[in-house]
mmCIF file of C-alpha atoms and ligand atoms in Angstrom:
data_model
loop_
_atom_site.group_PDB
_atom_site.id
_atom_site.type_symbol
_atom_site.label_atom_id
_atom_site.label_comp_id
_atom_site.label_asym_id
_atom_site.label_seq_id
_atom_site.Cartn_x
_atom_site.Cartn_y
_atom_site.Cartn_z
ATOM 1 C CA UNK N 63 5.217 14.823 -11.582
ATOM 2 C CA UNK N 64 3.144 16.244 -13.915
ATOM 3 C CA UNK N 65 -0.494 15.821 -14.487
ATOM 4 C CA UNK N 66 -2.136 15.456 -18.101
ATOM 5 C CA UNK N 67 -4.465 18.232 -18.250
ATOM 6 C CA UNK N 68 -6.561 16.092 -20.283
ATOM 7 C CA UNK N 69 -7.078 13.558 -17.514
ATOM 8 C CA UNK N 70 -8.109 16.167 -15.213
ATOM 9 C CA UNK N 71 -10.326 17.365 -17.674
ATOM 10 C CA UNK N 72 -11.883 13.686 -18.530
ATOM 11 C CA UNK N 73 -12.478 13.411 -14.867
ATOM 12 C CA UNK N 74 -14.113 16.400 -14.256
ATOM 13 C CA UNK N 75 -16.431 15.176 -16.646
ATOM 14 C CA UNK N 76 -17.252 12.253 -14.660
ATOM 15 C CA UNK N 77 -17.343 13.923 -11.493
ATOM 16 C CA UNK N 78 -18.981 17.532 -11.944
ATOM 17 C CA UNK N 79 -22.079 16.020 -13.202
ATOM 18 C CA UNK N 80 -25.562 14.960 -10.972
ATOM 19 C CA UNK N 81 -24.948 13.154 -7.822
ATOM 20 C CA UNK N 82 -23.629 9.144 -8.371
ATOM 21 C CA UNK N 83 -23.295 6.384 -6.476
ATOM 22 C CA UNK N 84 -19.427 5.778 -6.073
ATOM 23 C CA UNK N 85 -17.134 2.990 -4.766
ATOM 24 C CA UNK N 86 -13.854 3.604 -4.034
ATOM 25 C CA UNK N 87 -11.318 0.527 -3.857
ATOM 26 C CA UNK N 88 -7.844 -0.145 -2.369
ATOM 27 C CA UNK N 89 -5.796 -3.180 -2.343
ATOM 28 C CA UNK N 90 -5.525 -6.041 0.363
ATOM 29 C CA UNK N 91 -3.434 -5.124 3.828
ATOM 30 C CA UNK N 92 -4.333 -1.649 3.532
ATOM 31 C CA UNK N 93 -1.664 0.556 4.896
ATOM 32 C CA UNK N 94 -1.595 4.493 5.502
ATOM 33 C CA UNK N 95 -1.454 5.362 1.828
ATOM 34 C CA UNK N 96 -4.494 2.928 0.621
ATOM 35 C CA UNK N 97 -6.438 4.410 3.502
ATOM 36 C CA UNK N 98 -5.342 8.342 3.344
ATOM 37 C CA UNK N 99 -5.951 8.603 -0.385
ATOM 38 C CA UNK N 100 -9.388 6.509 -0.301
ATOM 39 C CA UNK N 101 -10.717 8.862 2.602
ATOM 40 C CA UNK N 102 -9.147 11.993 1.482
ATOM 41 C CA UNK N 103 -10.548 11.678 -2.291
ATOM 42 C CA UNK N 104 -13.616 9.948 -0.529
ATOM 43 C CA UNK N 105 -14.700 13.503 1.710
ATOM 44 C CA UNK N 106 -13.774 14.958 -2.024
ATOM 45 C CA UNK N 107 -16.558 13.641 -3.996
ATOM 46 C CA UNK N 108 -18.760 14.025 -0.701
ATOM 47 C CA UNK N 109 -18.634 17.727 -1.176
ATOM 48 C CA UNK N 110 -19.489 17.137 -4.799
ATOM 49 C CA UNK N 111 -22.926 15.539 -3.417
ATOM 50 C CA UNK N 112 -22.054 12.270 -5.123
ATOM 51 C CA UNK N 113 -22.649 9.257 -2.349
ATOM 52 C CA UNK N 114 -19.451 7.382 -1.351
ATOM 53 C CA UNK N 115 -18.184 3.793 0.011
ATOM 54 C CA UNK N 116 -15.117 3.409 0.286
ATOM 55 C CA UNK N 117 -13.931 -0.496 0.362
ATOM 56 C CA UNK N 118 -11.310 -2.313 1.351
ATOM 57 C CA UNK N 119 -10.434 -6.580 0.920
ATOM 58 C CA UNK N 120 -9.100 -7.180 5.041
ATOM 59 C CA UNK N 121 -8.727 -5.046 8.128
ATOM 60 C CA UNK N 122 -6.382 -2.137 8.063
ATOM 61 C CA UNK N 123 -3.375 -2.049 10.859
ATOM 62 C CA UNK N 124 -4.809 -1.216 14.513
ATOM 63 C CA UNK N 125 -2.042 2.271 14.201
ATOM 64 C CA UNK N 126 -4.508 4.120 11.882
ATOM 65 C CA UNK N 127 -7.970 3.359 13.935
ATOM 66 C CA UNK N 128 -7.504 7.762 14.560
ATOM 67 C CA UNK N 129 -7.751 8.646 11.295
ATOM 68 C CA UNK N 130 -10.821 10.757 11.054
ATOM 69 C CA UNK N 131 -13.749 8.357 8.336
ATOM 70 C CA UNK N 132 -11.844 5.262 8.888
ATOM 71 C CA UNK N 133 -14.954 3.826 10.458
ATOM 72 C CA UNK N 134 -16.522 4.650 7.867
ATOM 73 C CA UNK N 135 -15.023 2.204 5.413
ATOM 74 C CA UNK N 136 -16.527 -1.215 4.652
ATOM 75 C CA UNK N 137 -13.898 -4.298 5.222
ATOM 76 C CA UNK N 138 -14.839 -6.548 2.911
ATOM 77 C CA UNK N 139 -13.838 -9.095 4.785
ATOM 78 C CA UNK N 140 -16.070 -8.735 7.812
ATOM 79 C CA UNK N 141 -18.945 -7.085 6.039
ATOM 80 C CA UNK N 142 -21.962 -9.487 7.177
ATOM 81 C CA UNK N 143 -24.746 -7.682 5.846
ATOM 82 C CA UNK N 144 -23.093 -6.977 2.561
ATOM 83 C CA UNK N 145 -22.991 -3.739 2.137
ATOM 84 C CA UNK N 146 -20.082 -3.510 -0.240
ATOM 85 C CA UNK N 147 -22.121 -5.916 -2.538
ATOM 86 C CA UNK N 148 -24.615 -3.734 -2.921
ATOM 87 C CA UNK N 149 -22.590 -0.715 -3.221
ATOM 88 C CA UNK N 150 -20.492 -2.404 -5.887
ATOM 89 C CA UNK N 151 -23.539 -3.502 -7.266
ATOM 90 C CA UNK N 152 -24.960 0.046 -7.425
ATOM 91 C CA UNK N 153 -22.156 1.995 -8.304
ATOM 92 C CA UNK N 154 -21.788 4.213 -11.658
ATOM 93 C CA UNK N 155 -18.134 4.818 -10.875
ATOM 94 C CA UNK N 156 -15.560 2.373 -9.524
ATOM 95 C CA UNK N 157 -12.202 4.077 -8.272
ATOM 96 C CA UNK N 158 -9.199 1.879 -7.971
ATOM 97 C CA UNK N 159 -6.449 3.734 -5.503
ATOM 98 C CA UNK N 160 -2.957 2.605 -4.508
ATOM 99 C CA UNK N 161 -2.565 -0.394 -6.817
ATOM 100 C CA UNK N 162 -2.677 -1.686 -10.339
ATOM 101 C CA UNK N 163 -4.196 -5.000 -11.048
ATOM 102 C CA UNK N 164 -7.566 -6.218 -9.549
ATOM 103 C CA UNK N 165 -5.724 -9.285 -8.485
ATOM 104 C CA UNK N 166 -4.071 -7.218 -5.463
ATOM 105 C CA UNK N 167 -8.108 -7.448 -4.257
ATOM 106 C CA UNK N 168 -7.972 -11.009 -3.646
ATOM 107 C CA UNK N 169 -11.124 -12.999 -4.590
ATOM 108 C CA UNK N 170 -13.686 -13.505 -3.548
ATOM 109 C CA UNK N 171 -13.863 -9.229 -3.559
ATOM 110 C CA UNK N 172 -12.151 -8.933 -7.243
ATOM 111 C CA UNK N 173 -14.703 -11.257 -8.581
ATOM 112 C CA UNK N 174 -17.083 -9.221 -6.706
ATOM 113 C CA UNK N 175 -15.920 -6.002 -9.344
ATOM 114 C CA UNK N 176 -15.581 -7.716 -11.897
ATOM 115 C CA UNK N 177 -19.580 -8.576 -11.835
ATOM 116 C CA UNK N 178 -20.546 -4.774 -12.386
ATOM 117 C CA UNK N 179 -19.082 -4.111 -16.251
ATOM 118 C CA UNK N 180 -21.188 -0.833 -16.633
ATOM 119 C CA UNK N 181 -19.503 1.242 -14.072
ATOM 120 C CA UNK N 182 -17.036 3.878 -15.296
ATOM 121 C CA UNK N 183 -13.335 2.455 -13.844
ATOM 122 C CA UNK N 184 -10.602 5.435 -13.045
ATOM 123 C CA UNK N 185 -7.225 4.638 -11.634
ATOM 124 C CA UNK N 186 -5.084 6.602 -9.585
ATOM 125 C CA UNK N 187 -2.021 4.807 -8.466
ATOM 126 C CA UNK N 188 1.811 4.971 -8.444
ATOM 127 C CA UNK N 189 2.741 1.099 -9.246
ATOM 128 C CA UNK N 190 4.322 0.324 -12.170
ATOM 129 C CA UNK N 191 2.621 -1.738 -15.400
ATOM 130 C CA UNK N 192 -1.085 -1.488 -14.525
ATOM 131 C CA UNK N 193 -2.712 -4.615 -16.217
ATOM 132 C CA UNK N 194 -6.539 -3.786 -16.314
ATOM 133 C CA UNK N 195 -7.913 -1.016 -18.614
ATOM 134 C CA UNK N 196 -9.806 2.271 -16.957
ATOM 135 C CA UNK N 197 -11.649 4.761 -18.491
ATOM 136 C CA UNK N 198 -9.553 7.417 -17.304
ATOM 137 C CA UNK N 199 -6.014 6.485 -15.805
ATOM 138 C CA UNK N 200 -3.721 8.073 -13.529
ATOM 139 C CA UNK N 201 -0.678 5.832 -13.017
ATOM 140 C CA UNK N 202 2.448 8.036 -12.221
ATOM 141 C CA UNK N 203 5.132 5.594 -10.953
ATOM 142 C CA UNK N 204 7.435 8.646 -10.172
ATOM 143 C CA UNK N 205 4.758 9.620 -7.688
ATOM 144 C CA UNK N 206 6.160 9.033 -4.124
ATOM 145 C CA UNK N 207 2.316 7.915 -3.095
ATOM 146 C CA UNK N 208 -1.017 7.721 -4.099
ATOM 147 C CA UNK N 209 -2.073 10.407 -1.488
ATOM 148 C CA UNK N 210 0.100 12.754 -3.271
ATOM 149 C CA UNK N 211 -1.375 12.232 -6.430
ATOM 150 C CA UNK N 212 -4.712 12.978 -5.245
ATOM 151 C CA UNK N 213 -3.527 15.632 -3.700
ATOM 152 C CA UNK N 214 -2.562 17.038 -6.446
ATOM 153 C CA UNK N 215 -5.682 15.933 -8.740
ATOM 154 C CA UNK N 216 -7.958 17.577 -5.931
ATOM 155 C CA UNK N 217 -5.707 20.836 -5.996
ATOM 156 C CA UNK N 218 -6.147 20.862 -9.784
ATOM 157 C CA UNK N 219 -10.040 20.269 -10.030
ATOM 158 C CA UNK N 220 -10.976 22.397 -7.168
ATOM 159 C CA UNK N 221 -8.169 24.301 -6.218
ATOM 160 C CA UNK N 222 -5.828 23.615 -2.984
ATOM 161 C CA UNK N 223 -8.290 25.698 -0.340
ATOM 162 C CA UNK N 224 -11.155 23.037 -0.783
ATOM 163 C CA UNK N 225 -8.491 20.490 1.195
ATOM 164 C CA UNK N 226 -9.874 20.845 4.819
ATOM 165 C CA UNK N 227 -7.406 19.539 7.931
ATOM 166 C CA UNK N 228 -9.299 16.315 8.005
ATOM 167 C CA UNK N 229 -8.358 15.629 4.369
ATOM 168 C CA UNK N 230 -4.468 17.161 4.816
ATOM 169 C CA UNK N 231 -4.274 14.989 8.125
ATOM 170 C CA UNK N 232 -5.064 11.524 6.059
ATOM 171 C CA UNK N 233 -3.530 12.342 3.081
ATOM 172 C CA UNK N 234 -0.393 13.418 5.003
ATOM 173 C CA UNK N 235 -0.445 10.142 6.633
ATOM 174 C CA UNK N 236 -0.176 8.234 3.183
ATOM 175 C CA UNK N 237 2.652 10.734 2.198
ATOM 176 C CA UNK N 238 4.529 10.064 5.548
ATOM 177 C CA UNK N 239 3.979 6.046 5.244
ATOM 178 C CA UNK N 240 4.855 5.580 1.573
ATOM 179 C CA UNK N 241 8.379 7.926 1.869
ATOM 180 C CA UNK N 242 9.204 6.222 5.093
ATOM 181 C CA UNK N 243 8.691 9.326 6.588
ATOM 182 C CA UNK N 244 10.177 11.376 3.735
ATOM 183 C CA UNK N 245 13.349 8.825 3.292
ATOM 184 C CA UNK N 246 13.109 7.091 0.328
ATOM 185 C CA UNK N 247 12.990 7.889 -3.439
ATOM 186 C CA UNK N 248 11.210 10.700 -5.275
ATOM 187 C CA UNK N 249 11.643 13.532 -2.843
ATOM 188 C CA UNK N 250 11.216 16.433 -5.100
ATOM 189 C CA UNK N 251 10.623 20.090 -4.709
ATOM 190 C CA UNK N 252 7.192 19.724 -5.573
ATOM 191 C CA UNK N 253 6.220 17.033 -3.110
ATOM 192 C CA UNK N 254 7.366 19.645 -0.452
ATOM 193 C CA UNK N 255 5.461 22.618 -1.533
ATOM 194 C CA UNK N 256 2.682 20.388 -1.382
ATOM 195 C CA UNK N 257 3.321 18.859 2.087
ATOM 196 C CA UNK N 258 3.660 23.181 2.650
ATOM 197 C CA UNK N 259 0.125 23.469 1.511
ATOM 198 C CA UNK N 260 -1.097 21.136 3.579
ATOM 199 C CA UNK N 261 0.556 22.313 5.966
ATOM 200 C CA UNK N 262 -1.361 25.351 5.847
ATOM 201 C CA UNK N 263 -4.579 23.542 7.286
ATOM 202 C CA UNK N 264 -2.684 23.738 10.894
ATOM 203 C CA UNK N 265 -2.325 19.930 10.983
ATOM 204 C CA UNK N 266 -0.048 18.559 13.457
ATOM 205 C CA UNK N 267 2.706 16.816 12.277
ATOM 206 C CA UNK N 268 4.934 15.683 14.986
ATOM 207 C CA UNK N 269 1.115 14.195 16.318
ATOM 208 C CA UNK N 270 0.421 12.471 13.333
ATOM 209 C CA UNK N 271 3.699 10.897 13.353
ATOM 210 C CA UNK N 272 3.688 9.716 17.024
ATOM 211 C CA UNK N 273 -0.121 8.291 16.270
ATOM 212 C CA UNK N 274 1.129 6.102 13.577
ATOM 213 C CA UNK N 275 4.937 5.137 14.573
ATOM 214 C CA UNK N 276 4.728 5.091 18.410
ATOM 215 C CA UNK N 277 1.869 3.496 19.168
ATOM 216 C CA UNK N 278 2.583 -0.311 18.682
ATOM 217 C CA UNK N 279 2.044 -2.757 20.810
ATOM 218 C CA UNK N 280 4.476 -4.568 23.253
ATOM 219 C CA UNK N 281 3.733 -8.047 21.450
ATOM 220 C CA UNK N 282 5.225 -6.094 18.193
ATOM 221 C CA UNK N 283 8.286 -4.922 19.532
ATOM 222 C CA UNK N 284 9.425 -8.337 20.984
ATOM 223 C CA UNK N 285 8.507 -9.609 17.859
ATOM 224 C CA UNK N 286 10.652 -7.453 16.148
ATOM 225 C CA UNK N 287 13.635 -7.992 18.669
ATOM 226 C CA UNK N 288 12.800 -11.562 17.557
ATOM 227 C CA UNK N 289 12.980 -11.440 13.945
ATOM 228 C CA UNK N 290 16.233 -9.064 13.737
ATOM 229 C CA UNK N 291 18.051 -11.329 16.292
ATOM 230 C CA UNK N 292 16.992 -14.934 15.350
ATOM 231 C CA UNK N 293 15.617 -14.970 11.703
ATOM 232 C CA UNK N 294 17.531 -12.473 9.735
ATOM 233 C CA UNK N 295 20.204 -14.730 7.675
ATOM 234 C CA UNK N 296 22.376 -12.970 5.270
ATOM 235 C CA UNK N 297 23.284 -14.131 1.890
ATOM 236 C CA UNK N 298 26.464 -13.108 -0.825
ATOM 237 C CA UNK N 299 28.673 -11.486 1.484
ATOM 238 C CA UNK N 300 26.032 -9.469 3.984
ATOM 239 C CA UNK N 301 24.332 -7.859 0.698
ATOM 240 C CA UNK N 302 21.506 -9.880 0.852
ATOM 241 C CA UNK N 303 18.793 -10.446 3.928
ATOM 242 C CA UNK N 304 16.080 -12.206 4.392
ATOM 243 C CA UNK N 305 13.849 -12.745 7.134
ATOM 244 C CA UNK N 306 10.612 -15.482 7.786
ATOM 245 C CA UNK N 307 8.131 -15.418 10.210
ATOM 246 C CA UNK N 308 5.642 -18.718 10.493
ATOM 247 C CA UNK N 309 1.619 -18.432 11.739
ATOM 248 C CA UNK N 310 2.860 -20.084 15.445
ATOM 249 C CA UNK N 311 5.752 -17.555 15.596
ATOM 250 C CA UNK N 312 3.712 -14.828 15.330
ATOM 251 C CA UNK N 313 1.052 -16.203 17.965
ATOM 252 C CA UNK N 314 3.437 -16.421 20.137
ATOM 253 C CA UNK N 315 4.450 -12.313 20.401
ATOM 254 C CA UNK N 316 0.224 -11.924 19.972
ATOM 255 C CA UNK N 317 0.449 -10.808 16.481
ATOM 256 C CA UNK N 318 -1.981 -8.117 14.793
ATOM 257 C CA UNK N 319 -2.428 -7.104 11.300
ATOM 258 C CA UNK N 320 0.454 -4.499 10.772
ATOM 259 C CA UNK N 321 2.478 -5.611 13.471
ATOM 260 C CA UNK N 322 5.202 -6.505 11.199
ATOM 261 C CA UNK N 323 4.707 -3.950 8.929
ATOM 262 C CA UNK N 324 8.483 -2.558 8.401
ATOM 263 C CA UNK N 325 10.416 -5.703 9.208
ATOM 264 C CA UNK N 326 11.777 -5.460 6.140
ATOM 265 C CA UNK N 327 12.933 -2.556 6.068
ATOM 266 C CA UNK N 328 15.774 -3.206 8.452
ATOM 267 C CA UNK N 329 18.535 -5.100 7.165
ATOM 268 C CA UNK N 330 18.931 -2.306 4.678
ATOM 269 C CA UNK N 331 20.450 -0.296 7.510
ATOM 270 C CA UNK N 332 23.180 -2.250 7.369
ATOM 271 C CA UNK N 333 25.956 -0.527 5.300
ATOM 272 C CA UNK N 334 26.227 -3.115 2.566
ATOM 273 C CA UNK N 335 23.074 -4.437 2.164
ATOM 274 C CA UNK N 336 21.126 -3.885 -1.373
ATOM 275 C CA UNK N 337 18.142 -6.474 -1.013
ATOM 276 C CA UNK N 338 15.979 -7.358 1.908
ATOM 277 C CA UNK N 339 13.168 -10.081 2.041
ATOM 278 C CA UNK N 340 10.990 -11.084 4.767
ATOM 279 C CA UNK N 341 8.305 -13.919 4.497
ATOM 280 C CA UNK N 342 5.094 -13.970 6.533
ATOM 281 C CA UNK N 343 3.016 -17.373 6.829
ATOM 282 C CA UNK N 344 -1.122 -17.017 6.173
ATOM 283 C CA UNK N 345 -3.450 -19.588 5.966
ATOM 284 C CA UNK N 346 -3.214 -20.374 2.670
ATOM 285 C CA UNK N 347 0.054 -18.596 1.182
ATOM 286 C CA UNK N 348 3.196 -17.334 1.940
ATOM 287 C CA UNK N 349 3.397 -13.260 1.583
ATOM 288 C CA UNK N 350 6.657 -11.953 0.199
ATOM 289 C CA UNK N 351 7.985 -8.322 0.691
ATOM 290 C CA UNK N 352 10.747 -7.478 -0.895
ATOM 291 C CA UNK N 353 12.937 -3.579 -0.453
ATOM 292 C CA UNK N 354 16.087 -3.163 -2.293
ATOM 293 C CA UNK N 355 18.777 -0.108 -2.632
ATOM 294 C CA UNK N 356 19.620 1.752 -5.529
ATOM 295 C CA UNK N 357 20.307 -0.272 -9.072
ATOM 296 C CA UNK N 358 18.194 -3.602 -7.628
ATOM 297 C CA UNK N 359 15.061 -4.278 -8.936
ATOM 298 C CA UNK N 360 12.428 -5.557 -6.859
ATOM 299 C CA UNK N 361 9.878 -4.963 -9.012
ATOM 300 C CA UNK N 362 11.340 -7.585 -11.396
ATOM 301 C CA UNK N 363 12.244 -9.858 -8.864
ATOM 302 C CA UNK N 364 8.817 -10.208 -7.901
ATOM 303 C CA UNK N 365 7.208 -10.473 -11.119
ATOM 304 C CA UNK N 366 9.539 -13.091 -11.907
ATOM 305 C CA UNK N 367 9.444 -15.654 -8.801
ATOM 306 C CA UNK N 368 6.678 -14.793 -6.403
ATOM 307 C CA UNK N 369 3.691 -13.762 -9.258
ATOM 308 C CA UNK N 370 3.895 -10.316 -7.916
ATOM 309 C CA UNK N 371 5.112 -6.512 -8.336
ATOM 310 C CA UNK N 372 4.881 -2.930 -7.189
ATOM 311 C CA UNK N 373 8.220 -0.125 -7.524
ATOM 312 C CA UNK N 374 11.920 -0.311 -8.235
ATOM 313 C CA UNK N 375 12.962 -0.550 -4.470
ATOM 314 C CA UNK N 376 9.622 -2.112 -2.703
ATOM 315 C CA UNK N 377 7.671 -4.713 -3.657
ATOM 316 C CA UNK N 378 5.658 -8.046 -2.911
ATOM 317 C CA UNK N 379 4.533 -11.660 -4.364
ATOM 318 C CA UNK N 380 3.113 -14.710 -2.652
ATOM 319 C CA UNK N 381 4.204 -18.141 -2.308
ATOM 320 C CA UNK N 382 2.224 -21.403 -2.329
ATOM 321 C CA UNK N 383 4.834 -23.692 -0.837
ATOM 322 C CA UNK N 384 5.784 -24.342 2.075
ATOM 323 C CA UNK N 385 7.858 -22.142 3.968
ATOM 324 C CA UNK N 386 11.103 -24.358 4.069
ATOM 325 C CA UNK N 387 10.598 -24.596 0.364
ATOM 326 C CA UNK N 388 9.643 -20.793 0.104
ATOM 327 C CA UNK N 389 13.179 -19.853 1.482
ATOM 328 C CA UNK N 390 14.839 -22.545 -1.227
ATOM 329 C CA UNK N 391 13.221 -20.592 -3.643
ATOM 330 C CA UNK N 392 14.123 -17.494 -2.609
ATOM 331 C CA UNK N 393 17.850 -18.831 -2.174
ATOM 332 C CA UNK N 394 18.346 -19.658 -5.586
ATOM 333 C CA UNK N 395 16.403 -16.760 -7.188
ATOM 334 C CA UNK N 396 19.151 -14.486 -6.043
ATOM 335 C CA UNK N 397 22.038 -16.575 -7.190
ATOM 336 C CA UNK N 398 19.851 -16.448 -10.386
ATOM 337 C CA UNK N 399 19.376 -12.674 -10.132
ATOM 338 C CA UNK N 400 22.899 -12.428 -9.151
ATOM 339 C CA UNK N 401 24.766 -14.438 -12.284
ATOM 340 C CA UNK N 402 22.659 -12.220 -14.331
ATOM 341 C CA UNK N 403 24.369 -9.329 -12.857
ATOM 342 C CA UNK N 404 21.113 -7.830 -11.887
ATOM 343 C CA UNK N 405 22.285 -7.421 -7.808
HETATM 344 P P1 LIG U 111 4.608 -4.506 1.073
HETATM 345 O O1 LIG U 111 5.908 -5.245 1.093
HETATM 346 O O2 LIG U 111 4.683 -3.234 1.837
HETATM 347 O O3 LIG U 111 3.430 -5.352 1.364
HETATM 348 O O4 LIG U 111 4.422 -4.082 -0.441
HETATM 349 C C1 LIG U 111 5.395 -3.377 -1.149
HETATM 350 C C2 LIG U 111 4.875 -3.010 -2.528
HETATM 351 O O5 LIG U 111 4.696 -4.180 -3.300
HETATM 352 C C3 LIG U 111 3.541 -2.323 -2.456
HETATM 353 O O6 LIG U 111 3.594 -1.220 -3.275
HETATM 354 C C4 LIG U 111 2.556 -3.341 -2.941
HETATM 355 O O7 LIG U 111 1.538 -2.785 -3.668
HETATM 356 C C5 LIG U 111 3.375 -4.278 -3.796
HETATM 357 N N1 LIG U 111 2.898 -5.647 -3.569
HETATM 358 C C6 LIG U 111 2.874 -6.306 -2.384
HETATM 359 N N2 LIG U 111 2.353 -7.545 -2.527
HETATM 360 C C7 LIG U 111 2.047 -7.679 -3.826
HETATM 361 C C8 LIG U 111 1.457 -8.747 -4.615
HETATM 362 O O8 LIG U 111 1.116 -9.827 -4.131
HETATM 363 N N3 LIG U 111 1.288 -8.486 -5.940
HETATM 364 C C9 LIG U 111 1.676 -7.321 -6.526
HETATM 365 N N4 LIG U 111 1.484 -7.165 -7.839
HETATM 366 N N5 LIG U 111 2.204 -6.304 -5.814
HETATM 367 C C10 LIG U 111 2.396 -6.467 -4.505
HETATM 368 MN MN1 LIG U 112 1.092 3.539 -2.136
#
């Protein structure tokens, strides 16, 4: 991964001047990478004197209530006396972090942006085909996460010892999250020397890893038992899975925002499996994750049936019919997908 010195340059620009008013964004069901980048780049700008909110659309998962700022951040969705409103309304520089289309804000919070037109808009993400224009864009696909990449862009503006523990603690969290801790694709050298760096702050890792993958509740792992033993169906030979989970289900095992977060993961630990779906109910949609192995394209997949996207191997749509009809969909897609010898 390599940054264009001329980005970093155009942002220092924006950022090395007087004090501004600045809003960082990240998408809706925040997980550890929306969060660790937002706060980490967040406390960077601090330092810089400029005056940060950091927003997100809907509550973040109960796992990452530790991470030091999180209180800090405005949830849109809960934000009675509207202070993201004003800050949005205030702000001379929007940044966008961990995702590439302001549709992944949901309304009413991406109407909400769309309202200020004079801020400056920067980008820093790692989905592929970003669909809005920025004034200065950082969109590295081959980036494992978005914490990396600011990271890196904090490294290369002010050097690696202005990361403090607090910062290599969150953004380490959004490196562990996004890799599956350090499992999936894009493991290169340089990601390591930069997990060395941080590292370096004394943060402890084996902590941070126990605060965010063993501290569930007992609701989530029967509802995982659940949804492995009686709602994973296989499809062409055990090489596809998918999984659904409806609003009652979910009441009954006293669901929480994140509690299924992984799900789909698991079918792929079965030897032969290349594509994995699971379908969670909401009030007014049907959310659609999607992980694949090697060759299969998610990212397509997505874009084509569910009106969604993200990477290669993970990504996510919605569905506005039922979920009977959801799974139907799905069904055929991948005989579709299949006779097209995309699986
Ligand atoms: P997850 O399955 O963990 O929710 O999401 C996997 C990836 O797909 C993430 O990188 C996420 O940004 C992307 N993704 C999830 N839902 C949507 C969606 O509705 N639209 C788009 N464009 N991307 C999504
Ligand atoms: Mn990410």
């Amino acid at each position: 991964m390599e940054l264009s010195q001329e980005k970093i340059n155009a942002l220092r620009l924006l950022v090395e001047t007087e004090p501004k008013n600045i809003v960082i964004l990240s998408h809706t069901n925040p997980d550890g990478d929306a969060i660790g980048s937002s706060l980490a780049w967040g406390e960077a700008l601090r330092k810089k004197g400029h005056k940060v909110t950091c927003i997100v659309p809907n509550k973040y998962p109960y796992y990452l209530d530790w991470m030091t700022g999180i209180s800090e951040l405005v949830i849109f969705k809960t934000d009675s006396e509207g202070r993201a409103i004003k800050a949005v309304a205030e702000a001379d520089m929007l940044f966008c972090l961990d995702f590439h289309t302001l549709s992944r804000l949901d309304e009413p919070l991406s109407r909400v942006i769309a309202q200020n037109s004079s801020a400056k808009r920067v980008l820093i993400d790692h989905h592929l085909n970003p669909s809005e224009s920025f004034d200065v864009m950082f969109s590295l696909p081959e980036a494992s996460s978005t914490s990396y990449l600011v990271c890196n862009i904090i490294t290369a503006l002010w050097g690696a010892e202005s990361i403090s523990a607090a910062q290599a603690e969150v953004l380490y969290v959004g490196m562990m999250t996004d890799t599956g801790n350090f499992s999936f694709s894009n493991l290169t050298p340089t990601l390591y020397r930069t997990i060395a760096t941080l590292a370096e702050t004394g943060i402890n890792i084996p902590q941070i890893y126990n605060n965010v993958y063993n501290s569930f509740t007992e609701g989530r792992a029967r509802l995982f038992g659940y949804t492995i033993n009686r709602k994973m169906r296989f499809m062409r030979k055990g090489t596809v899975a998918y999984m659904s989970l409806t609003e009652e289900e979910m009441r009954r095992f006293w669901f929480q925002q994140g509690d299924s977060e992984g799900f789909v993961n698991y079918p792929l630990t079965v030897k032969k499996m290349r594509m994995s779906a699971i379908f969670i109910e909401h009030k007014d949609f049907i959310r659609v994750s999607l992980r694949s192995r090697g060759a299969v394209d998610v990212n397509l997949f997505a874009g084509r049936y569910f009106e969604g996207g993200g990477h290669h191997n993970a990504a996510g749509g919605k569905s506005f019919v039922s979920m009977e009809e959801t799974i139907a969909r799905f069904e055929a897609a991948v005989e579709e997908f299949a006779k097209e010898g995309l699986l």
